[in-house]
Tab-separated table of C-alpha atoms in Angstrom:
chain	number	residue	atom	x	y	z
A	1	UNK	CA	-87.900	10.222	46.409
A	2	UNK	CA	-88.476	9.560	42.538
A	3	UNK	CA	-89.283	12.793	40.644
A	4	UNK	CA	-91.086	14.090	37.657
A	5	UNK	CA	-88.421	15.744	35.243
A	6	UNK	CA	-90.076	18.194	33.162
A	7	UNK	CA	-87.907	19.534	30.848
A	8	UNK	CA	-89.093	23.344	29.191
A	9	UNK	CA	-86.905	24.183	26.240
A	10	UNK	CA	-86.080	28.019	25.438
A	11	UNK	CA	-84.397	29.830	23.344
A	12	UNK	CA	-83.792	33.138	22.082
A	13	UNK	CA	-87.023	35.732	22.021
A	14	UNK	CA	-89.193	32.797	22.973
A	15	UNK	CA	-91.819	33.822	24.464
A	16	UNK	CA	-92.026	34.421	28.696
A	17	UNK	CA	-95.727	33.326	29.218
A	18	UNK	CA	-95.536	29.879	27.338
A	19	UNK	CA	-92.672	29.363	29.934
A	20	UNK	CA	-94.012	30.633	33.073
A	21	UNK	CA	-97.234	29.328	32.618
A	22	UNK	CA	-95.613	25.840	32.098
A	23	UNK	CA	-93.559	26.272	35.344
A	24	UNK	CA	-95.786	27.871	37.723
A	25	UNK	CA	-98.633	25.429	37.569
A	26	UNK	CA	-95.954	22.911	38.284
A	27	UNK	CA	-94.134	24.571	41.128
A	28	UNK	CA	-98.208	25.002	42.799
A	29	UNK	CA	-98.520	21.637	42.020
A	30	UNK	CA	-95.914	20.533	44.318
A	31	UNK	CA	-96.331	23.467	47.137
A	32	UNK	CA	-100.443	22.555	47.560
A	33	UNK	CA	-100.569	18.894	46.811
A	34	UNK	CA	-96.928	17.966	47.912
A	35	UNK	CA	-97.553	15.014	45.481
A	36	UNK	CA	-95.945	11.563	46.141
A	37	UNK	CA	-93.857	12.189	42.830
A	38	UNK	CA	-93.124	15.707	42.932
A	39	UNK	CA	-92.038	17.844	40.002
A	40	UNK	CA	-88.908	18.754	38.983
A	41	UNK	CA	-88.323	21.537	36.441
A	42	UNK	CA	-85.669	22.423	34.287
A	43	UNK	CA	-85.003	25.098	31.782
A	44	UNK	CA	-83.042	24.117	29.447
A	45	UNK	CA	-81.596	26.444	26.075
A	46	UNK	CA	-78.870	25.664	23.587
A	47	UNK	CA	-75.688	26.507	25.583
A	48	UNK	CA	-77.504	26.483	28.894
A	49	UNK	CA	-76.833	30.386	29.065
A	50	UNK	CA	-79.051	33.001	30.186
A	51	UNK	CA	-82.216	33.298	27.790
A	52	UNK	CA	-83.186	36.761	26.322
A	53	UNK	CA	-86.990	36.088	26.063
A	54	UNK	CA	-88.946	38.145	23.282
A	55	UNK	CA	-90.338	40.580	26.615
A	56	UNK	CA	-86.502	41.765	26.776
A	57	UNK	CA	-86.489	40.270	30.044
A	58	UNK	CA	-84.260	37.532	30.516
A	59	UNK	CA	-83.822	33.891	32.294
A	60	UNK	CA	-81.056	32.319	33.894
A	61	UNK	CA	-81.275	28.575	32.050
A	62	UNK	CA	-80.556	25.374	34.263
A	63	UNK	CA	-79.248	23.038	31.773
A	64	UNK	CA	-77.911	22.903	28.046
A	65	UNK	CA	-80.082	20.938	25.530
A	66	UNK	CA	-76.324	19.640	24.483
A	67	UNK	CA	-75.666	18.254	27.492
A	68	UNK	CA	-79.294	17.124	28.793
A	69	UNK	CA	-79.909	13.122	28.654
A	70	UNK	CA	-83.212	11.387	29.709
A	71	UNK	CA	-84.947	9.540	30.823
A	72	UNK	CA	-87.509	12.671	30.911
A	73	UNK	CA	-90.662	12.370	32.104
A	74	UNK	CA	-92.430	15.086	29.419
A	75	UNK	CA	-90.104	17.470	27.013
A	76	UNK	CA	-92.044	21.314	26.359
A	77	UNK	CA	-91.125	23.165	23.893
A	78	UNK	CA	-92.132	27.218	24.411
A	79	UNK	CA	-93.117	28.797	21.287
A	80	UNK	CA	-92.258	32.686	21.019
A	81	UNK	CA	-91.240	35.345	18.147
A	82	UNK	CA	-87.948	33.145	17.964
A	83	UNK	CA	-89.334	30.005	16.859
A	84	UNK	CA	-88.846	30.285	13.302
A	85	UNK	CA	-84.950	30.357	14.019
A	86	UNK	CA	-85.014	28.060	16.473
A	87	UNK	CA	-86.804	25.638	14.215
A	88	UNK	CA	-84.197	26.625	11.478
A	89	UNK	CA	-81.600	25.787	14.025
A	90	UNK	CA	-80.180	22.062	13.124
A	91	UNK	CA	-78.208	21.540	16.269
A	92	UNK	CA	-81.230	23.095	18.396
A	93	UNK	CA	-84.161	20.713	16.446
A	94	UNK	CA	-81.964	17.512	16.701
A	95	UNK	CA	-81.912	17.456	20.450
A	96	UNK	CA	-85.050	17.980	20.467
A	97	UNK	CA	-85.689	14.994	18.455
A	98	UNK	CA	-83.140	13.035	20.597
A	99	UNK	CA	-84.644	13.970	23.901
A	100	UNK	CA	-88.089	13.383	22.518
A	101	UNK	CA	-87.318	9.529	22.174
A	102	UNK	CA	-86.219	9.836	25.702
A	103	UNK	CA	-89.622	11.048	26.842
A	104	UNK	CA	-92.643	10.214	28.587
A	105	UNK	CA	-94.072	12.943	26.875
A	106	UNK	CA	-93.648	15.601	24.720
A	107	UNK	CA	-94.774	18.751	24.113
A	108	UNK	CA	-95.538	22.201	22.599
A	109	UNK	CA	-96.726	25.362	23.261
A	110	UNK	CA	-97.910	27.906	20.465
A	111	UNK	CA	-95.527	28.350	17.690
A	112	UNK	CA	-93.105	25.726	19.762
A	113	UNK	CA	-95.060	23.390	16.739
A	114	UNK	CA	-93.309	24.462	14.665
A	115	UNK	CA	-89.744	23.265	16.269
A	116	UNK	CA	-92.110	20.174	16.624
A	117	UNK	CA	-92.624	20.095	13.751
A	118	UNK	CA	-88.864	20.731	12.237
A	119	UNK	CA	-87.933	17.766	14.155
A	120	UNK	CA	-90.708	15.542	12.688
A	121	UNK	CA	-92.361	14.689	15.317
A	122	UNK	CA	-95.899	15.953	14.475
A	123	UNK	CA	-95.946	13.581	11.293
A	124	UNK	CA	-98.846	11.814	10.960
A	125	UNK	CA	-100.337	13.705	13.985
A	126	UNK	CA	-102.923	16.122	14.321
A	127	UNK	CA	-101.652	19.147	16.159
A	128	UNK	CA	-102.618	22.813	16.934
A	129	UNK	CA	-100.573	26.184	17.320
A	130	UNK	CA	-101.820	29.779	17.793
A	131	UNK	CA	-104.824	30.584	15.343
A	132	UNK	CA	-102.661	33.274	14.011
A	133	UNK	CA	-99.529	30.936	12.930
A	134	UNK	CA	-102.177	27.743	12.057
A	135	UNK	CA	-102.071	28.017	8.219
A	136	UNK	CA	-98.085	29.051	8.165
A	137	UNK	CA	-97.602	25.985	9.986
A	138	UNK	CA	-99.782	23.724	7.579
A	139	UNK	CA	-97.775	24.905	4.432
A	140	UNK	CA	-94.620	24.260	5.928
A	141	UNK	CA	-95.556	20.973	6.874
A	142	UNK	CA	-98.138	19.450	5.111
A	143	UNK	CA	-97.765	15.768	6.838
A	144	UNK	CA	-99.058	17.576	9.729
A	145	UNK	CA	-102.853	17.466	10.452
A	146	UNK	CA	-103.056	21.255	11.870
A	147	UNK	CA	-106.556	22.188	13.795
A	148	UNK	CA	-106.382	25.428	14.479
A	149	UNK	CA	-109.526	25.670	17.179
A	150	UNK	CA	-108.901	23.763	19.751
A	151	UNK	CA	-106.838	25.099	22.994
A	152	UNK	CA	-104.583	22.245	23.106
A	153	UNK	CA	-104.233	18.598	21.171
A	154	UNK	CA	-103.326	15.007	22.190
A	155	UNK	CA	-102.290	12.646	19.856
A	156	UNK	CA	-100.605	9.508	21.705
A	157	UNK	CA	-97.947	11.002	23.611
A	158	UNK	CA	-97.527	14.265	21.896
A	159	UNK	CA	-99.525	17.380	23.167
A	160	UNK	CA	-99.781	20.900	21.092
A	161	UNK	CA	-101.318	23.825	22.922
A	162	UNK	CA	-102.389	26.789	21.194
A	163	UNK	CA	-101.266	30.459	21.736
A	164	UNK	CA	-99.412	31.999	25.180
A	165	UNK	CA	-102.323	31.011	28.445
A	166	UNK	CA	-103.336	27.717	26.675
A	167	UNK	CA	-100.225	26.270	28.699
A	168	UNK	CA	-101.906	26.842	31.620
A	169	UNK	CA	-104.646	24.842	30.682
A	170	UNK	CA	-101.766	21.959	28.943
A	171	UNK	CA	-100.150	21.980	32.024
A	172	UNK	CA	-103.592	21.640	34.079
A	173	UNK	CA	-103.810	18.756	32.403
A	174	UNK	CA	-100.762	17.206	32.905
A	175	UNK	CA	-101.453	17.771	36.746
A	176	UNK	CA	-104.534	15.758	36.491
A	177	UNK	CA	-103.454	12.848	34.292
A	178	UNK	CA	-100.319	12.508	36.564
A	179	UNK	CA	-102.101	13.273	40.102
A	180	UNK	CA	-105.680	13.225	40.015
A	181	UNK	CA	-108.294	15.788	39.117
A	182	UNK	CA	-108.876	17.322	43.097
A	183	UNK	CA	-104.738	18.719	43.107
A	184	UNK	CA	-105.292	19.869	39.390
A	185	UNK	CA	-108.495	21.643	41.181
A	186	UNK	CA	-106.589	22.995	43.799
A	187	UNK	CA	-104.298	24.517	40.970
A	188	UNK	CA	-106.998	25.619	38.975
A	189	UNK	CA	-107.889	27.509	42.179
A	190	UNK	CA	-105.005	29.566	43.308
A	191	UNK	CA	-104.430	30.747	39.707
A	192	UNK	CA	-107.765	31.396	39.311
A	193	UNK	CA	-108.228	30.191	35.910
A	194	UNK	CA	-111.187	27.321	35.252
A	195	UNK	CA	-110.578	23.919	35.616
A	196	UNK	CA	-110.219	23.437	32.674
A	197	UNK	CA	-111.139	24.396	29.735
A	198	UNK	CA	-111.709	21.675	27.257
A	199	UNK	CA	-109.157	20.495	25.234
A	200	UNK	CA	-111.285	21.214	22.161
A	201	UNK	CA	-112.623	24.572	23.353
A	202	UNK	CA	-112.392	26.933	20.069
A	203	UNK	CA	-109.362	29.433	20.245
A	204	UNK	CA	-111.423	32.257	19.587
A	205	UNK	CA	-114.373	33.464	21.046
A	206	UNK	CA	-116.470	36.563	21.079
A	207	UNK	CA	-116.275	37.223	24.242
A	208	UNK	CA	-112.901	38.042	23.976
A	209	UNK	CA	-112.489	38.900	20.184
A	210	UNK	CA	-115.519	40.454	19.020
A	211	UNK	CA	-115.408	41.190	15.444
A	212	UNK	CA	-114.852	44.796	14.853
A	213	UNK	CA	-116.572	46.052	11.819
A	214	UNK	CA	-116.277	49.445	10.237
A	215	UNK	CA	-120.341	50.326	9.385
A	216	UNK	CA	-122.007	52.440	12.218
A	217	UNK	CA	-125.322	49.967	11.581
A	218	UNK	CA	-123.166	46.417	11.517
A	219	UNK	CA	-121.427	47.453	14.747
A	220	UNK	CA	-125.250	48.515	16.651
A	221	UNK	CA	-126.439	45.301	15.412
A	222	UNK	CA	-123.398	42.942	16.854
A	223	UNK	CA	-124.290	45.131	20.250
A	224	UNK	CA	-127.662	44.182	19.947
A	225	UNK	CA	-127.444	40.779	19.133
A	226	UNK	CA	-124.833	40.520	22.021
A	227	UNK	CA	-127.318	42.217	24.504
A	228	UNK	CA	-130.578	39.944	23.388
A	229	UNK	CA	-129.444	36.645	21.820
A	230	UNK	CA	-133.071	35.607	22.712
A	231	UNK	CA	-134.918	38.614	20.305
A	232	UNK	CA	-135.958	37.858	16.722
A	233	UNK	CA	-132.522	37.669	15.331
A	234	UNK	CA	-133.903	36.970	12.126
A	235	UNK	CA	-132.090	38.502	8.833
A	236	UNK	CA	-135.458	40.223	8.118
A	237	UNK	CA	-135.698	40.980	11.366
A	238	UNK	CA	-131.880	42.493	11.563
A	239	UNK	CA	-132.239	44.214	8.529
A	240	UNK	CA	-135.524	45.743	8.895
A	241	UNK	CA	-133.569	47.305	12.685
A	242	UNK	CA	-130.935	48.469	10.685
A	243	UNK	CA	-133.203	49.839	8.047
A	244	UNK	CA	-131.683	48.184	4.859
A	245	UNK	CA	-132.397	44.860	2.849
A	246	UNK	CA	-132.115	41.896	3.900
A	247	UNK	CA	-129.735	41.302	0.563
A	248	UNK	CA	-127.780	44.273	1.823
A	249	UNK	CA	-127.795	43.392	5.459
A	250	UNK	CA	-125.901	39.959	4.199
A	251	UNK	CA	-123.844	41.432	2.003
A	252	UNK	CA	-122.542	43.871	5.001
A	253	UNK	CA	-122.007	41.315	7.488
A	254	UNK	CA	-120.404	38.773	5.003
A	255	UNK	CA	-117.676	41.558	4.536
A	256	UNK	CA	-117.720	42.894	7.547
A	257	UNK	CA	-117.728	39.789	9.430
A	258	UNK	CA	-116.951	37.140	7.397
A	259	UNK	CA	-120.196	35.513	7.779
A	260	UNK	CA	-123.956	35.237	6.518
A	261	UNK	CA	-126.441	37.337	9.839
A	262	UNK	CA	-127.457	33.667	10.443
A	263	UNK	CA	-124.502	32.365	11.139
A	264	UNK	CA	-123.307	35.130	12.792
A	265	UNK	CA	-126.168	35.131	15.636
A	266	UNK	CA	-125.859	31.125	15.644
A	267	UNK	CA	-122.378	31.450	16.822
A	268	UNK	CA	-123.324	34.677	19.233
A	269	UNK	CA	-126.074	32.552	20.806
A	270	UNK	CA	-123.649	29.426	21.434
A	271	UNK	CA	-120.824	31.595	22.718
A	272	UNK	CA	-123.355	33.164	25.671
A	273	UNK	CA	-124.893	29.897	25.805
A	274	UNK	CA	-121.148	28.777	26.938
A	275	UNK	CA	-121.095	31.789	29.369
A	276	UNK	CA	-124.459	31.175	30.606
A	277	UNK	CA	-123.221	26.969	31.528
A	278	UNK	CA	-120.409	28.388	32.815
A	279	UNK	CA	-121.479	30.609	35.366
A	280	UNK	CA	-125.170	29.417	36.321
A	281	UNK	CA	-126.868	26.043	37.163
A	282	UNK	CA	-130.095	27.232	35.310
A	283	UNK	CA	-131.307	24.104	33.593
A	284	UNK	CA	-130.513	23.171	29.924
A	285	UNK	CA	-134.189	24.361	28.763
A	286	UNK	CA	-133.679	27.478	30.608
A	287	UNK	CA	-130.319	28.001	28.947
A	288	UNK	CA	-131.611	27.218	25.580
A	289	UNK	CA	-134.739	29.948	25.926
A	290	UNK	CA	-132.454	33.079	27.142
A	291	UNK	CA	-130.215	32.203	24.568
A	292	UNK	CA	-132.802	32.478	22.021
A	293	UNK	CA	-132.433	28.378	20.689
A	294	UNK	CA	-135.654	26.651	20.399
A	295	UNK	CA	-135.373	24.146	22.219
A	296	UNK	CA	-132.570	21.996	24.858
A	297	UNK	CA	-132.057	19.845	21.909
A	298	UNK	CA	-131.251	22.867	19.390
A	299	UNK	CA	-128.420	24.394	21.843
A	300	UNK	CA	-126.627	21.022	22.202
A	301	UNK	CA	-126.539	20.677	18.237
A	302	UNK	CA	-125.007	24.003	17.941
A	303	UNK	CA	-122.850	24.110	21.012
A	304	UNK	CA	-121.346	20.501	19.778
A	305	UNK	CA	-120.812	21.787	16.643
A	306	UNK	CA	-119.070	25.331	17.588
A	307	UNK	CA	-117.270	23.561	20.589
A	308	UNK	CA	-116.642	19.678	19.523
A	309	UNK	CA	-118.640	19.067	23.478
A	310	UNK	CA	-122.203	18.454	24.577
A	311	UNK	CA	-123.201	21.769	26.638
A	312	UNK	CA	-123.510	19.340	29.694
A	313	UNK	CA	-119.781	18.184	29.745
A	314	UNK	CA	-118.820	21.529	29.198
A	315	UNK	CA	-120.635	23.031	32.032
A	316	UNK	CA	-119.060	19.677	34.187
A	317	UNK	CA	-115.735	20.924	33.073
A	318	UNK	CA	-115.639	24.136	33.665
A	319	UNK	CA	-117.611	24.418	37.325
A	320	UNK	CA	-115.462	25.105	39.904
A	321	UNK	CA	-115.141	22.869	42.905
């Protein structure tokens, strides 16, 4: 029976998520769909030896990048606190260029851009990495296009994801371009993760990074915003809660938060907007008036523009089966 190779490249102190993320969604793939062209996955690492992973805790590899040869069906590369000498490594980044031209595919995972990268291979591309690493990864290589907000880029044949869990979603992905969309489901499923998150879904998000800010009266009005997206959110409004000028609420929140009150609640409201689609089938109007926007047509402005997708394919993308 012909086979999928997938090839996930290590090294050492790379990081054990972007790996096992990679290689569990493909293992399910083949134990609940037993696909006509199953997966095969390798680990491979320069030497082949046993990989210390950045955890401490470390993995037997399968195969040495020195003695790997395609044809491959898709080439990962993990990212991890090691990248930046793996990407220094010569020997290491030239078989990665080598096995890239023997690819169906290739790709990264977080800082594994930057090997990527090394090897030229995100010339001329646009490509993402973790948020954190985004701008480091722009000044080292300016012929790359970097986005930092998205969750994970395709350009042609070359895929970036961004930081650590976005593999699961890359590798979701893969699943469904290679199999169909009801396995990738079935994945989705028994890892209980969404299927999928957009591609272009921004990195960060409040509900899982909400800006911490130092001033007792900033930090009660994120609450409250967070609590009633659909009060009077106004800056007068805010500032008049707070008790201070509206000059002085925007001067707090701009260094605080690193951004005006009204853009601030524009990007609260769109972000439980998202939350709202996610988890409800409450129609688009309905969405729009408990999330405090004026109007159906006001919410998919600002949800395109925070999330580069109209609210309706995100909701179709991320309801479960």
């Amino acid at each position: 029976m012909a086979e999928r190779l997938m090839v996930v490249v290590g090294y050492e102190a790379a990081e054990l998520l972007d790996i096992a993320c990679v290689t569990t969604t493909l293992a399910m793939a083949n134990g609940i769909g037993a696909p006509e062209v199953p997966y095969r996955v390798l680990l491979a690492g320069p030497g082949g030896g046993p990989l210390v992973c950045g955890s401490g805790l470390v993995l037997g590899g399968e195969q040495s990048l020195e003695r790997l040869s395609g044809p491959l069906d898709t080439l990962i590369v993990s990212g991890g606190t090691g990248y930046e000498r793996a990407a220094s490594d010569k020997r290491l980044v030239g078989h990665v260029r080598r096995l890239a031209r023997e690819s169906r595919r290739v790709a990264s995972v977080c800082t594994g851009a930057g090997v990527l990268a090394a090897a030229g291979l995100l010339d001329g591309r646009r490509a993402t990495t973790h948020w954190r690493f985004a701008r480091q990864l722009a000044e080292r290589h300016p012929k790359v296009a970097v986005d930092p907000d998205p969750i994970y880029v395709r350009d042609g044949h070359v895929y970036t994801a961004a930081g650590v869990t976005s593999a699961l979603d890359l590798t979701l992905a893969f699943v469904e371009e290679d199999h169909g969309p009801e396995l990738a489901r079935q994945v989705a499923r028994d890892l209980v993760v969404y299927l999928q998150r957009p591609g272009n879904q921004a990195q960060m998000s409040l509900f899982t990074a909400t800006p911490s800010a130092p001033d007792d009266g900033v930090r009660a009005l994120v609450e409250h915003i967070a609590a009633h997206p659909d009060d009077d959110l106004s800056t007068a409004a805010l500032a008049a809660r707070a008790g201070v000028t509206p000059r002085h609420l925007t001067r707090l929140f701009t260094e605080q938060l690193g951004r005006a009150p009204g853009r601030y609640v524009r990007q609260a409201r769109t972000e439980a907007a998202a939350h709202i689609l996610a988890s409800t089938t409450l129609p688009m109007a309905g969405v729009a008036a408990r999330c405090g926007f004026g109007s159906a047509e006001t919410l998919r402005q600002a949800f395109t523009e925070r999330f580069g997708i109209a609210p309706s394919r995100y909701r179709a993308a991320m309801r479960p089966a």
